[in-house]
Coordinates of C-alpha atoms and ligand atoms in Angstrom, one line a residue:
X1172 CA 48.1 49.4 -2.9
X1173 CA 49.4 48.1 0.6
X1174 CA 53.6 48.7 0.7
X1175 CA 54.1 44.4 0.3
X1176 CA 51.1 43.8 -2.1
X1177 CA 54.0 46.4 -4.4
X1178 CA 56.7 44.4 -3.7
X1179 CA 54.8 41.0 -4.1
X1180 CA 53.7 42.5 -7.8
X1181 CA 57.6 43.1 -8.3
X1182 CA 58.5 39.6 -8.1
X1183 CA 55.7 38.1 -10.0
X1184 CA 56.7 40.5 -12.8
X1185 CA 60.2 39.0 -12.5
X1186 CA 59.5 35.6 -12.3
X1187 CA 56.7 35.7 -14.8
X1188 CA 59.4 37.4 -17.2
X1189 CA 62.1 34.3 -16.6
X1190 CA 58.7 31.7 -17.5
X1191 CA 58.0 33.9 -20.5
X1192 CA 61.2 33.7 -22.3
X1193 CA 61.0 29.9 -21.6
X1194 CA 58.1 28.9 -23.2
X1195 CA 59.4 30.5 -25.8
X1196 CA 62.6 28.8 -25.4
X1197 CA 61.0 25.4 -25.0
X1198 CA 58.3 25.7 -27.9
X1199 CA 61.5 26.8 -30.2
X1200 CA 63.4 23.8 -29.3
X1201 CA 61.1 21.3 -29.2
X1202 CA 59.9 22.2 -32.6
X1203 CA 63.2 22.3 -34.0
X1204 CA 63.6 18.5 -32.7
X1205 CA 60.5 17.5 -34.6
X1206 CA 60.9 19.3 -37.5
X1207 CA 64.3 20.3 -37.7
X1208 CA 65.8 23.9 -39.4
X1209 CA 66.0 26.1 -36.2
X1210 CA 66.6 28.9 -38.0
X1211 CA 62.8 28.4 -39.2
X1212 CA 61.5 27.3 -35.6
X1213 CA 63.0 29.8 -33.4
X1214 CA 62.2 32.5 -36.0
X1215 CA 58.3 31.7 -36.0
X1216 CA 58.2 31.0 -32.4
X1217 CA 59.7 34.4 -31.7
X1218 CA 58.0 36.3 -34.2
X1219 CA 54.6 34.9 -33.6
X1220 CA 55.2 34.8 -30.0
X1221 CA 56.0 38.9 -30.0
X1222 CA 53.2 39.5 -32.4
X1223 CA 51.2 37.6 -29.6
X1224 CA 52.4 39.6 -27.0
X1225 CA 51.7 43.3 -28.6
X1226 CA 47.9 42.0 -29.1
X1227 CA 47.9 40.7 -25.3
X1228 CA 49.4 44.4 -24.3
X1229 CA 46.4 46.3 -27.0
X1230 CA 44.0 44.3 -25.3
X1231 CA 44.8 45.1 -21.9
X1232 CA 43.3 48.1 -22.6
X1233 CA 39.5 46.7 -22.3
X1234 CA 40.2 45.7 -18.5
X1235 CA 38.6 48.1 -16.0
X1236 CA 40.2 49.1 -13.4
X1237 CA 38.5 47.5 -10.6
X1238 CA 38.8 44.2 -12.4
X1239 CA 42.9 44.9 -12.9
X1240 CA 43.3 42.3 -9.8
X1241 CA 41.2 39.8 -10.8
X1242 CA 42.1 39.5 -14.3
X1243 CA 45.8 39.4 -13.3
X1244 CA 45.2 36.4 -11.3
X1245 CA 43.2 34.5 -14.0
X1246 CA 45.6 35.6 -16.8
X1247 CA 48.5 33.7 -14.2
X1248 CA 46.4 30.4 -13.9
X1249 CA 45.6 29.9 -17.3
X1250 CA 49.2 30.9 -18.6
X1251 CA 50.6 28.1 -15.9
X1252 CA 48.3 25.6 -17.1
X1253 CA 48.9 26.8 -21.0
X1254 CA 52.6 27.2 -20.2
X1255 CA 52.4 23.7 -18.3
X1256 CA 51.2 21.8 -20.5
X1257 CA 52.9 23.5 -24.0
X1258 CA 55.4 20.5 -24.4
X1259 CA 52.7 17.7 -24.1
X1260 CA 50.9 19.1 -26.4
X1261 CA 53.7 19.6 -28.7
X1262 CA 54.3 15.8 -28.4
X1263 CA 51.1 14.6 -28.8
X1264 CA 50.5 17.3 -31.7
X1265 CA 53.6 15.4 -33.2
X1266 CA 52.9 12.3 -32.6
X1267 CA 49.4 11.9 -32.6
X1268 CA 48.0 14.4 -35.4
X1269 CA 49.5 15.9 -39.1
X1270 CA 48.9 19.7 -37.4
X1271 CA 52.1 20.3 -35.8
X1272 CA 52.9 23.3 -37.2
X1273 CA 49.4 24.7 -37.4
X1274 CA 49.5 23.8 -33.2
X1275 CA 52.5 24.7 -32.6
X1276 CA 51.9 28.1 -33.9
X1277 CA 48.4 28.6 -32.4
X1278 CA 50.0 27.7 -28.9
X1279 CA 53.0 30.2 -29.1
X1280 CA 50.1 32.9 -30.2
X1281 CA 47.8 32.2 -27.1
X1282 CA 50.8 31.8 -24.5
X1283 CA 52.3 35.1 -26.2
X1284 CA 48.8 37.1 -25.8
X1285 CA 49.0 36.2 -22.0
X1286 CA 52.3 37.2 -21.7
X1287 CA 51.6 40.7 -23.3
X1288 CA 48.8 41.6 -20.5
X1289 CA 51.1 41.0 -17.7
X1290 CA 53.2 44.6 -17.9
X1291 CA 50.3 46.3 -18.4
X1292 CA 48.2 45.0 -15.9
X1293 CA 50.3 45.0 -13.4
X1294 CA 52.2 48.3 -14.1
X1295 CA 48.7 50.1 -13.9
X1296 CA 48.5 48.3 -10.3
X1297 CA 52.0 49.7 -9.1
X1298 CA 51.3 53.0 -10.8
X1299 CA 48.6 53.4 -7.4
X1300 CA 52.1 52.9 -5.2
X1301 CA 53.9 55.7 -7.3
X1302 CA 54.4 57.6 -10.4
X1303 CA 53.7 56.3 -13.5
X1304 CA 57.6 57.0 -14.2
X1305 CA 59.4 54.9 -11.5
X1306 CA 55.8 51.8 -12.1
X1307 CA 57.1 51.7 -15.8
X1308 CA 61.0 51.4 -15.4
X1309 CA 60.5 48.9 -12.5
X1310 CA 58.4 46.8 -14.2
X1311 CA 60.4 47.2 -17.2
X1312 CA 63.7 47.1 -15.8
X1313 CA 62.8 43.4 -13.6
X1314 CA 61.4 42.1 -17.5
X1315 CA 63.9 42.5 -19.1
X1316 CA 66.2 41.3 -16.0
X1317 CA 64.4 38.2 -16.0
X1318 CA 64.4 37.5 -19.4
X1319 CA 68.6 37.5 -19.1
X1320 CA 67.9 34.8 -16.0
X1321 CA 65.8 32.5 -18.1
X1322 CA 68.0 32.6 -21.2
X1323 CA 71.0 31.7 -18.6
X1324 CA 69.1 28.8 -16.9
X1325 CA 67.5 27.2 -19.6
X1326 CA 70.4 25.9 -21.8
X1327 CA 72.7 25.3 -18.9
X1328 CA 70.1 23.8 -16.0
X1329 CA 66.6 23.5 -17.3
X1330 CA 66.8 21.7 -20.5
X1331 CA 69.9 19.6 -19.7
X1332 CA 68.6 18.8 -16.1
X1333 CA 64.9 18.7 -16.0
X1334 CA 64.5 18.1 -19.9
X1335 CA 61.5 19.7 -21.7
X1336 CA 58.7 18.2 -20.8
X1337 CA 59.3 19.2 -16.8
X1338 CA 60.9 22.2 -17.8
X1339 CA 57.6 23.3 -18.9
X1340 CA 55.9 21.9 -16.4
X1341 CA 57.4 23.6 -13.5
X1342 CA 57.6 27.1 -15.3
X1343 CA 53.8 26.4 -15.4
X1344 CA 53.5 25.8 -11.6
X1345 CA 55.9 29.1 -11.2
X1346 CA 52.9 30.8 -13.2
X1347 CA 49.8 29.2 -11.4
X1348 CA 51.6 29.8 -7.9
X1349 CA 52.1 33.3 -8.9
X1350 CA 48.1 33.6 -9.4
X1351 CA 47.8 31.7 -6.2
X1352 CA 50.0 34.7 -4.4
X1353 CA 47.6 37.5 -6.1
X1354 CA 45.0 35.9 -4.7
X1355 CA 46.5 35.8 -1.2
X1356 CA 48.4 39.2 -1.2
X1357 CA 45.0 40.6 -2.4
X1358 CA 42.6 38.6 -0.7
X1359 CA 40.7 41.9 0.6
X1360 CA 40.3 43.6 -2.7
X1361 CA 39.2 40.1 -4.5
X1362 CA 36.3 39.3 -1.4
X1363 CA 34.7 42.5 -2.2
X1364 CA 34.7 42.0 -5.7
X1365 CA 33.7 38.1 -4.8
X1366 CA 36.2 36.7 -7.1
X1367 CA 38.9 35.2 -3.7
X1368 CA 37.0 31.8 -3.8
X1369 CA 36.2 30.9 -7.4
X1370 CA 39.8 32.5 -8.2
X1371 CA 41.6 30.7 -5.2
X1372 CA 40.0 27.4 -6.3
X1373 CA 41.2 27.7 -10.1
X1374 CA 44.3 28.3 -8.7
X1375 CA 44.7 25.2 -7.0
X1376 CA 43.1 23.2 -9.9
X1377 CA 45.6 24.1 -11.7
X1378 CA 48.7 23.7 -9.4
X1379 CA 47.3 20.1 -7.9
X1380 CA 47.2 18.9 -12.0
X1381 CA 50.2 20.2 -12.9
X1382 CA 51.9 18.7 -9.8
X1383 CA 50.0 15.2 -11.0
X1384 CA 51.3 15.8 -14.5
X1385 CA 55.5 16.4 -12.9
X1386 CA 55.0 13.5 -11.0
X1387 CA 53.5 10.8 -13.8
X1388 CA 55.7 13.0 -16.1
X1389 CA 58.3 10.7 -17.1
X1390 CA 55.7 7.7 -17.7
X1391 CA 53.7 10.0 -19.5
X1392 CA 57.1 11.0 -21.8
X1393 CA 58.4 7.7 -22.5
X1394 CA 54.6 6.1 -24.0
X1395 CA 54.5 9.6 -26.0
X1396 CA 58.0 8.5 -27.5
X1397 CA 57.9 4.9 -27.9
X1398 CA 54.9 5.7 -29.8
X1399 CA 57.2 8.1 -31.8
X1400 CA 59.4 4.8 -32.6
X1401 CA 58.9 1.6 -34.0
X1402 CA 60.7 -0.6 -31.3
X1403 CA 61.4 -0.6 -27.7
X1404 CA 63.3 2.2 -26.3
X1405 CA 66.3 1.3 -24.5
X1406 CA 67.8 4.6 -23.7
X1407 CA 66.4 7.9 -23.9
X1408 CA 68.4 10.9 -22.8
X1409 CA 67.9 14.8 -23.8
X1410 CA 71.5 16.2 -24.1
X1411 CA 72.4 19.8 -24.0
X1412 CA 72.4 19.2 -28.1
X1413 CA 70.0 16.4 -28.5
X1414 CA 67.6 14.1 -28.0
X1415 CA 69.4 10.5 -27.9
X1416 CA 67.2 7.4 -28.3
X1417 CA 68.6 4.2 -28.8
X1418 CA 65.9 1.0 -30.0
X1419 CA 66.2 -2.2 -30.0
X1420 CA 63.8 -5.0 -31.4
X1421 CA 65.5 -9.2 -30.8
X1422 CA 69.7 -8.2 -31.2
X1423 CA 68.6 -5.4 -34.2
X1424 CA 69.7 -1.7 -32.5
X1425 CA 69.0 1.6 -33.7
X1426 CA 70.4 5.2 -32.9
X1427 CA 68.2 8.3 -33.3
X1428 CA 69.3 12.2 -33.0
X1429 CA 66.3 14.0 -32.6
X1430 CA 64.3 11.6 -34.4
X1431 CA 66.6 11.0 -37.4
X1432 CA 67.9 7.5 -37.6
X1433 CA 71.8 7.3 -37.4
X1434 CA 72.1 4.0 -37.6
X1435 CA 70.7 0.7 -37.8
X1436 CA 72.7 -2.5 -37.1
X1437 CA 71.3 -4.5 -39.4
X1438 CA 73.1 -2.5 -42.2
X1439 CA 75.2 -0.6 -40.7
X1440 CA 78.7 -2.2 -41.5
X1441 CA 78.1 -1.5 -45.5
X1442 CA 77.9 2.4 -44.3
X1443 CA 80.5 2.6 -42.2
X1444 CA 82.6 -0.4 -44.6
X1445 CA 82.2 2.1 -47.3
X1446 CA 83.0 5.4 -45.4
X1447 CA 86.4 4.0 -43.8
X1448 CA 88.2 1.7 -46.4
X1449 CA 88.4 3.2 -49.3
X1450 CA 89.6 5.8 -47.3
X1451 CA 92.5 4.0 -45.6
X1452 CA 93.4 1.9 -48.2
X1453 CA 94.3 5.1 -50.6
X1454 CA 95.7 6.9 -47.8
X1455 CA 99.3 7.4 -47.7
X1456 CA 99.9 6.6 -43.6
X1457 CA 96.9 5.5 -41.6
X1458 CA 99.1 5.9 -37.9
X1459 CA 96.7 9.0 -37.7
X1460 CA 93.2 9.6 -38.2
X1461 CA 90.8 12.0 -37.6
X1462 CA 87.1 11.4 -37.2
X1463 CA 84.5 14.1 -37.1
X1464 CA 81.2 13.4 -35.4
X1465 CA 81.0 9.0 -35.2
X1466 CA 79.8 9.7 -31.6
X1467 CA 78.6 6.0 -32.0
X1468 CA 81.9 4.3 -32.5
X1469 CA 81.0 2.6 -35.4
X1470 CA 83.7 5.2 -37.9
X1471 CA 86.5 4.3 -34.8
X1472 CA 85.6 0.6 -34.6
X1473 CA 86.3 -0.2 -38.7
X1474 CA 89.4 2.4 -38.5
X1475 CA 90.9 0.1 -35.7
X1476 CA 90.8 -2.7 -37.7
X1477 CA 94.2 -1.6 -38.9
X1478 CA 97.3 -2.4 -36.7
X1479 CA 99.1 0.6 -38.2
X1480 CA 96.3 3.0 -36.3
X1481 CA 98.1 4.3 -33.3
X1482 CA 96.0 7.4 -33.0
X1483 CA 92.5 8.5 -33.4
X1484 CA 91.0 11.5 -33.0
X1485 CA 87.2 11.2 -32.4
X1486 CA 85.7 15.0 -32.7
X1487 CA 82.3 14.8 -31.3
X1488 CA 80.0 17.4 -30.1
X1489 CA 77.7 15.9 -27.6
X1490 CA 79.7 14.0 -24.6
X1491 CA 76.0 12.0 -24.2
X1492 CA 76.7 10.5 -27.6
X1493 CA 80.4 9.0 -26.6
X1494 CA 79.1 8.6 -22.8
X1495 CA 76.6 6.1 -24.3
X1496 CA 78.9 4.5 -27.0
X1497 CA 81.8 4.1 -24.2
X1498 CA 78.9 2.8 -22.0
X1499 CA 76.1 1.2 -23.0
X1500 CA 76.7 -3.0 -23.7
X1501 CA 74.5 -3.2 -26.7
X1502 CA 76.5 -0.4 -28.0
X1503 CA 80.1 -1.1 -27.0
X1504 CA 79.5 -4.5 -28.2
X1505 CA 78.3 -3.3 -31.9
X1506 CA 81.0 -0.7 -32.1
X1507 CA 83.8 -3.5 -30.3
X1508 CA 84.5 -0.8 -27.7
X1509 CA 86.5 1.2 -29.5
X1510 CA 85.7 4.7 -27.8
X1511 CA 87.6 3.1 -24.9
X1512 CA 90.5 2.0 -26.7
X1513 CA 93.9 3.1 -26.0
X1514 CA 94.6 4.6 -29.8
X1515 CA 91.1 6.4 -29.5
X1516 CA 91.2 9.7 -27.8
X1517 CA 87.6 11.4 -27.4
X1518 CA 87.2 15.2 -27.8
X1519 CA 84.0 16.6 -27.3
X1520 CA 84.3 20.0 -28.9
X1521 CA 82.7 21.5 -31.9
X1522 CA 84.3 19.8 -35.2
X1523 CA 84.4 23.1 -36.9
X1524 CA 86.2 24.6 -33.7
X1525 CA 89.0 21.9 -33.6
X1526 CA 89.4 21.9 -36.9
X1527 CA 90.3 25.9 -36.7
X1528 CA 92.8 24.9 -33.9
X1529 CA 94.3 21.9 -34.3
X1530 CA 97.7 21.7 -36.7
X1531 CA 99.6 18.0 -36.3
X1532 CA 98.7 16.7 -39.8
X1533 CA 96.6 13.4 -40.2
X1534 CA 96.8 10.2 -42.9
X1535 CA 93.2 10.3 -43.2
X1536 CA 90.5 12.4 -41.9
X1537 CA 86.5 10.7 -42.0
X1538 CA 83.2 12.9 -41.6
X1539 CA 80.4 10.9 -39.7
X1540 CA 77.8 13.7 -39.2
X1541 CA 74.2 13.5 -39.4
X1542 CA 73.1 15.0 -42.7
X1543 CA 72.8 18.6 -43.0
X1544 CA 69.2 19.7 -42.8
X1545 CA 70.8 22.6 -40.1
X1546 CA 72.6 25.5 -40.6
X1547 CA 74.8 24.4 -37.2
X1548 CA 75.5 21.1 -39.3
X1549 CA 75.4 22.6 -42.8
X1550 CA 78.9 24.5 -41.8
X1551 CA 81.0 21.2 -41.1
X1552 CA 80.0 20.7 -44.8
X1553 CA 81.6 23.4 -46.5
X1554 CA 84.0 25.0 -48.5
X1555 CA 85.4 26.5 -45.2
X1556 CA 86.0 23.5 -43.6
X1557 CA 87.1 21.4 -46.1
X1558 CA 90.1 24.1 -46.9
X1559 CA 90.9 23.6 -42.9
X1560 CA 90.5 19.9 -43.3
X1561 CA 92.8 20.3 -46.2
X1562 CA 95.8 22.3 -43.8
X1563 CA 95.3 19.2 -42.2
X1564 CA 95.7 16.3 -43.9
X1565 CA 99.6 15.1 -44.5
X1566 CA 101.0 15.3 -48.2
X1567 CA 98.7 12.8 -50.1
X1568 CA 96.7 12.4 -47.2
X1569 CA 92.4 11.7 -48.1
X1570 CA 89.5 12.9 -46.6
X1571 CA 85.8 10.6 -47.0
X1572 CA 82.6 12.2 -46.0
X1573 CA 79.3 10.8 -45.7
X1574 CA 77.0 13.1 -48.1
X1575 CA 73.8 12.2 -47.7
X1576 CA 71.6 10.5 -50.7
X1577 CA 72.0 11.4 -54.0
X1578 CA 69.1 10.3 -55.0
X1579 CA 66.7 11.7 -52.5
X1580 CA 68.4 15.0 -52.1
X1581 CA 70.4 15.4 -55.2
X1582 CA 71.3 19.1 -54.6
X1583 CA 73.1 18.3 -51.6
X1584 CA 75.0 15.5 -52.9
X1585 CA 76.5 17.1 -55.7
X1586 CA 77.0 20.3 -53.9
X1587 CA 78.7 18.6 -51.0
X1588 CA 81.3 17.3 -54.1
X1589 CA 81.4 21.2 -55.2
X1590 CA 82.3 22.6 -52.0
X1591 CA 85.3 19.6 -51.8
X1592 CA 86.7 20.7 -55.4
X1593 CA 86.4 24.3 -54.6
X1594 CA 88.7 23.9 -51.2
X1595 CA 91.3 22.5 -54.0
X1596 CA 90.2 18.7 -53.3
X1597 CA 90.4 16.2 -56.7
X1598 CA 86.6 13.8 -55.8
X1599 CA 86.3 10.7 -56.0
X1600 CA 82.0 10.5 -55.6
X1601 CA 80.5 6.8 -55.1
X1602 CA 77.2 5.6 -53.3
X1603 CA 75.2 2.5 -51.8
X1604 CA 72.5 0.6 -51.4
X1605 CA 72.1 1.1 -47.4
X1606 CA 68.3 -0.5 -46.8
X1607 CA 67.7 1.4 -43.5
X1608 CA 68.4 4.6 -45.4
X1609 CA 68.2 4.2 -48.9
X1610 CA 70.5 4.7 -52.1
X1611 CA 73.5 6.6 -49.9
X1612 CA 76.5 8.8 -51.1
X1613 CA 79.7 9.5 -50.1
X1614 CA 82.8 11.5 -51.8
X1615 CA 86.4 10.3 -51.4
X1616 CA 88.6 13.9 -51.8
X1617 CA 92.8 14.0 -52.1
X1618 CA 95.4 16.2 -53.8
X1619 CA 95.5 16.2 -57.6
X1620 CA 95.4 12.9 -59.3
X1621 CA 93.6 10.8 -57.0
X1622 CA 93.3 7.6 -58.3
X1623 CA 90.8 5.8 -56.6
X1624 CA 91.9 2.0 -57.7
X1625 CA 92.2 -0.1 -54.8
X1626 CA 93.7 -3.4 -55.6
X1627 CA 92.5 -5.7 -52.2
X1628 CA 91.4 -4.5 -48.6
X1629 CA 94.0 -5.3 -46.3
X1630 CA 91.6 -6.1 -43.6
X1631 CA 88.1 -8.7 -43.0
X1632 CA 85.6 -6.6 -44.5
X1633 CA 81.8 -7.7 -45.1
X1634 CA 80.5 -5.8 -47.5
X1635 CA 83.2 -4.1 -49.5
X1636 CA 85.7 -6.2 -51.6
X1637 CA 87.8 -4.4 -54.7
X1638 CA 84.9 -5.6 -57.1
X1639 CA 82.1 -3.8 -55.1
X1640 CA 84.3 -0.8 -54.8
X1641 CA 84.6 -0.1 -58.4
X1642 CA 81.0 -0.5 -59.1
X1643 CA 80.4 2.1 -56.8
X1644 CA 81.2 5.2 -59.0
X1645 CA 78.5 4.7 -61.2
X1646 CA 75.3 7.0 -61.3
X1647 CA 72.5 6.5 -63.3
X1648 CA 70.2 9.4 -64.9
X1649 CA 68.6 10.2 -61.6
X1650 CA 71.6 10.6 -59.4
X1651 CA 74.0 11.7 -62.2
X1652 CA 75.8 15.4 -61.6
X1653 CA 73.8 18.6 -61.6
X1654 CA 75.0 22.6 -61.4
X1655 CA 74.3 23.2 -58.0
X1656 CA 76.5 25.8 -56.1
X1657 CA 79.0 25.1 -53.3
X1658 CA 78.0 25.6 -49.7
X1659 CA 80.2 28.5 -48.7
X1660 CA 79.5 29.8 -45.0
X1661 CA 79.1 33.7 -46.4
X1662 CA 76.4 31.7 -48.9
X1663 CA 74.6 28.8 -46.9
X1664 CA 73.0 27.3 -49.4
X1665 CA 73.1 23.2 -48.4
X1666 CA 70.2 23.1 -45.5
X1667 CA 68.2 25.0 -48.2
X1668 CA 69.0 22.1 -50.7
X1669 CA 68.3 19.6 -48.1
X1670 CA 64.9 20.9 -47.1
X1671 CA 63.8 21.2 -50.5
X1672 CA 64.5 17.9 -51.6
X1673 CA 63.2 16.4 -48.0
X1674 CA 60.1 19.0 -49.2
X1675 CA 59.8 20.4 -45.6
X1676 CA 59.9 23.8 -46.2
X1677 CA 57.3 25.6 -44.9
Ligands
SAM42 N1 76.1 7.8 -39.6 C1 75.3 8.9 -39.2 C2 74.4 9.5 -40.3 O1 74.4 9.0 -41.4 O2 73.6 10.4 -40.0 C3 76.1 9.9 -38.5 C4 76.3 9.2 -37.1 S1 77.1 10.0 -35.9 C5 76.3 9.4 -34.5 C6 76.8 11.7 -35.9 C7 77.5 12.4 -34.7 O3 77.8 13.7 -35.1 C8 76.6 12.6 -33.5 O4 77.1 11.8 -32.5 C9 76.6 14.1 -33.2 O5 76.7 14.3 -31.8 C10 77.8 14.5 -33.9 N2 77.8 15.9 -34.3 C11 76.8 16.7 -34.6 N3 77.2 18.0 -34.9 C12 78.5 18.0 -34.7 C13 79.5 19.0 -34.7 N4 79.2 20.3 -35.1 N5 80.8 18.7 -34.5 C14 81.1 17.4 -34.1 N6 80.2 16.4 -34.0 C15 78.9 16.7 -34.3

C-alpha cells in the first residue's frame, strides 16, 4: 500500500463517515415530515440503520483479499447513488405509493449494510501500511470524528441551506467521487485485476446522473410536492423546523407545516373568531396579550381588533413562519398585517422557553400551535406549562387554547382540559364546526369561578355573536367527557392519544 494510496483511504473513511450519519439524518427527518412522531422515525431509522450496518460489517468477511480494492470502490458508487437518490425516493414512496414505511425501512437497511463494509474493508487495506493497532484506532478514530462533523453541519448548513432533497444528493456525489478516487489512487492494483475500466465507468455514471439530478433538482421537488397538494404552490420553503407551503386556488389560501393544514382562508375567521374573543371579552385587561405559536398572524390580526391592545407578544418558533406572514401579500393581506404592527412584537424562541423566562404578567394569553401529534409540541400542552402560563397571567387574567378535535381525537381533547384543571385552571371547554378541519375544540381556562357569559362582542366579528357563543358548550354523546389522564412532561401521554385516535401508530 503506496504512503498516499494510506492517506487517500484516511479521508474517504472520514468523509464517508460525515455522508453516513446524514443519510441517516435525512431519511429520519424526512420521514418524520411525512408521517410525523419523531420519536418513532428517528428511532427506526437509527435502529434499523445500525442493525444494517453490523450485517454490512459480518459480511465483509466473504471479501477476499485481492478483491478488498475493488469491492471498496463499488460499495462507494452504489452507496452515492443509493445515498443520492434516498430522498426522491422517499417522496415519491410518499406521494406516489401506500409503502412508505415498508420503503423507507428497506432503504435505511440497504444504505446501512453499505455503510457497515466500509471500516472493514478499508481497515484491512491500511492494516498492509501498519499494525493492525494504529489501522483500527485511525479508522475508528476519523468515524467517529466525522460523524460529530455531519451532525454539526446538517441542522445548521445542510438542511436549512441546501434542503433535503440536495442534501442527499450531494452527500451522494461525495460517495461516488470517493469510488471515483479508489479507482484513481489505485489504478495499478485495479488494471491487473481488470476491474479500472468497468469500475471507472460506473463511477462516472453515477456522478454525471447525480449531477443531472442536483441540477433539475428543484423542478423535480416542486412537481413531487404540488402533487402532494391539492392547489398551486405559492411558497415553498424548508425551515430549520419545517417544511412551509402556502397554496392558493382563485383568492382561497392555505398554510401547511409539514403537510398538516394550519389554515384555510375560507374558514379560517370562525377558528381564530372563536380562539380570540371569548377570550378577550372575559379577560379582565386586554393592553397585554401573549400569543403562543400564530406564526401566520391570523391569532394577532383578531387580537388587534381591540383599541385597548397596546402590546402583543407573538412567541413563535420558526422566524420562516413570521418572515412569510410579515412578507408575503397574500398573507399580510389575510392576516391585515399585523406581524408588522407597532403593538405586535415578534419573538422567535421556543414558547415553552419564554414561558420559563418571561415574568411581566398578561390580560390574556392565546395558544395557536399545530396540534400535538409530537412530543416537541405535546410539551407546550401540558400541565407544566399551563402552571407557567398561570404565573403569568394578571389576577383574573384567561388563557384559550386551540385543542384539537374532540371528536376525532377525543383523548386529547379532554386531556388537554385535564392538564388545564390540574395547573389550578377552572375550564371553560367549547367547540366548532370549522369545514376545512372538522368539528374543532377549544378550552377557555381562568381562576376559580369563571363564568363564561359574554353579554355582546365589543368588536365586528363574522362568525361569533353572544348566541353562537353559548351554544358552543354543548357536546353530544360522541364528544362528551371521558377519564383520560393529564399530559404531564414526566408522563407524556398526549402524542400517544393523538396517534391513536389519528390510528397512525405503527
Ligand atoms: N391554527 C393552527 C392549527 O390549528 O394547527 C396553528 C397555526 S400556527 C401557524 C402554529 C405555529 O406554531 C407555527 O407557526 C409554528 O411555527 C409554531 N410553533 C410550533 N412549535 C412551537 C413551539 N414549540 N413554540 C412556539 N411556536 C411553535
Amino acid at each position: 500500500m503506496p504512503r498516499l494510496g494510506a492517506l487517500f483511504l484516511l479521508v474517504a473513511i472520514f468523509s464517508a463517515a460525515v455522508c453516513a450519519i446524514v443519510y441517516q439524518l435525512l431519511i429520519g427527518s424526512v420521514s418524520s415530515y411525512f408521517l410525523g412522531n419523531s420519536v418513532e422515525q428517528f428511532s427506526l431509522t437509527i435502529g434499523f440503520f445500525l442493525a444494517a450496518m453490523g450485517l454490512g460489517s459480518w459480511l465483509s468477511r466473504f471479501v477476499a483479499d485481492h478483491l478488498l480494492l475493488t469491492r471498496l470502490a463499488q460499495l462507494e458508487i452504489w452507496l452515492g447513488l443509493l445515498g443520492g437518490v434516498s430522498v426522491g425516493v422517499l417522496y415519491v414512496l410518499y406521494g406516489y405509493t401506500d409503502h412508505f414505511r415498508v420503503g423507507m425501512l428497506a432503504l435505511s437497511t440497504a444504505i446501512g449494510a453499505l455503510i457497515g463494509l466500509e471500516v472493514p474493508l478499508i481497515t484491512r487495506l491500511l492494516r498492509g501500511h501498519g499494525t493492525l493497532r494504529a489501522a483500527l484506532s485511525n479508522v475508528l478514530s476519523l468515524d467517529y470524528l466525522g460523524a460529530l462533523l455531519a451532525s454539526l453541519l446538517f441542522p445548521y448548513i445542510l438542511l436549512p441551506f441546501l434542503g433535503s432533497l440536495h442534501t442527499a444528493l450531494v452527500a451522494g456525489l461525495v460517495n461516488a467521487v470517493l469510488g471515483l478516487g479508489v479507482v484513481l489512487a489505485f489504478k495499478g492494483a485495479l488494471l491487473e485485476q481488470r476491474t479500472f475500466r468497468s469500475l471507472g465507468a460506473q463511477a462516472l455514471v453515477v456522478i454525471a446522473a447525480l449531477g443531472a439530478l442536483a441540477w433539475q433538482g428543484e423542478e423535480l421537488r416542486a412537481r413531487w410536492e404540488s402533487d402532494l397538494y391539492e392547489d398551486r404552490i405559492v411558497h415553498s420553503e424548508q425551515s430549520a423546523y419545517q417544511q412551509i407551503v402556502l397554496t392558493r386556488r382563485d383568492e382561497h389560501l392555505r398554510l401547511y407545516l409539514n403537510g398538516h393544514l394550519q389554515f384555510a382562508s375560507i374558514d379560517e375567521h370562525r377558528y381564530h373568531e372563536a380562539l380570540v374573543h371569548p377570550a378577550l371579552a372575559l379577560a379582565p385587561s386586554r393592553e397585554r396579550v401573549l400569543i403562543i405559536g400564530g406564526g401566520d398572524g391570523l391569532t394577532a390580526r383578531e387580537v388587534l381588533k381591540y383599541e385597548e391592545v397596546q402590546h402583543v407578544d407573538l412567541v413563535d418558533l420558526d422566524p420562516a413562519v413570521t418572515r412569510l406572514a410579515q412578507r408575503n401579500i397574500y398573507l399580510t393581506r389575510l392576516n391585515d398585517n399585523a406581524l408588522n404592527r407597532r403593538q405586535v412584537r415578534v419573538i422567535n424562541e421556543d414558547g415553552f422557553v419564554f414561558l420559563q423566562r418571561e415574568h411581566m404578567p398578561y390580560g390574556a394569553i392565546l395558544i395557536d400551535l399545530p396540534d400535538p401529534r409530537e412530543e416537541s409540541l405535546a410539551k407546550l400542552y401540558s400541565v407544566e406549562a399551563y402552571r407557567l402560563c398561570r404565573k403569568l397571567l394578571s389576577p383574573q387574567g384567561v388563557l384559550a387554547t386551540q385543542a384539537s378535535s374532540p371528536y376525532h381525537v377525543r383523548e386529547v381533547y379532554w386531556s388537554i382540559a385535564a392538564a388545564l384543571e390540574e395547573a389550578g385552571f377552572a375550564v371553560h371547554s367549547y367547540h366548532l364546526h370549522v369545514p376545512s378541519f372538522g368539528e374543532w375544540g377549544f378550552h377557555l381556562a381562568g381562576s376559580a369561578g369563571l363564568d363564561p357569559t359574554v353579554d355582546a362582542f365589543a368588536v365586528p366579528t363574522r362568525y361569533i355573536d353572544r348566541q353562537v357563543w353559548s351554544a358552543l358548550a354543548v357536546f353530544d354523546g360522541d364528544m362528551a367527557r371521558l377519564p383520560v389522564q393529564a399530559n404531564r412532561l414526566d408522563r407524556p401521554v398526549l402524542a400517544r392519544y393523538y396517534r391513536q385516535g389519528m390510528g397512525t401508530q405503527f
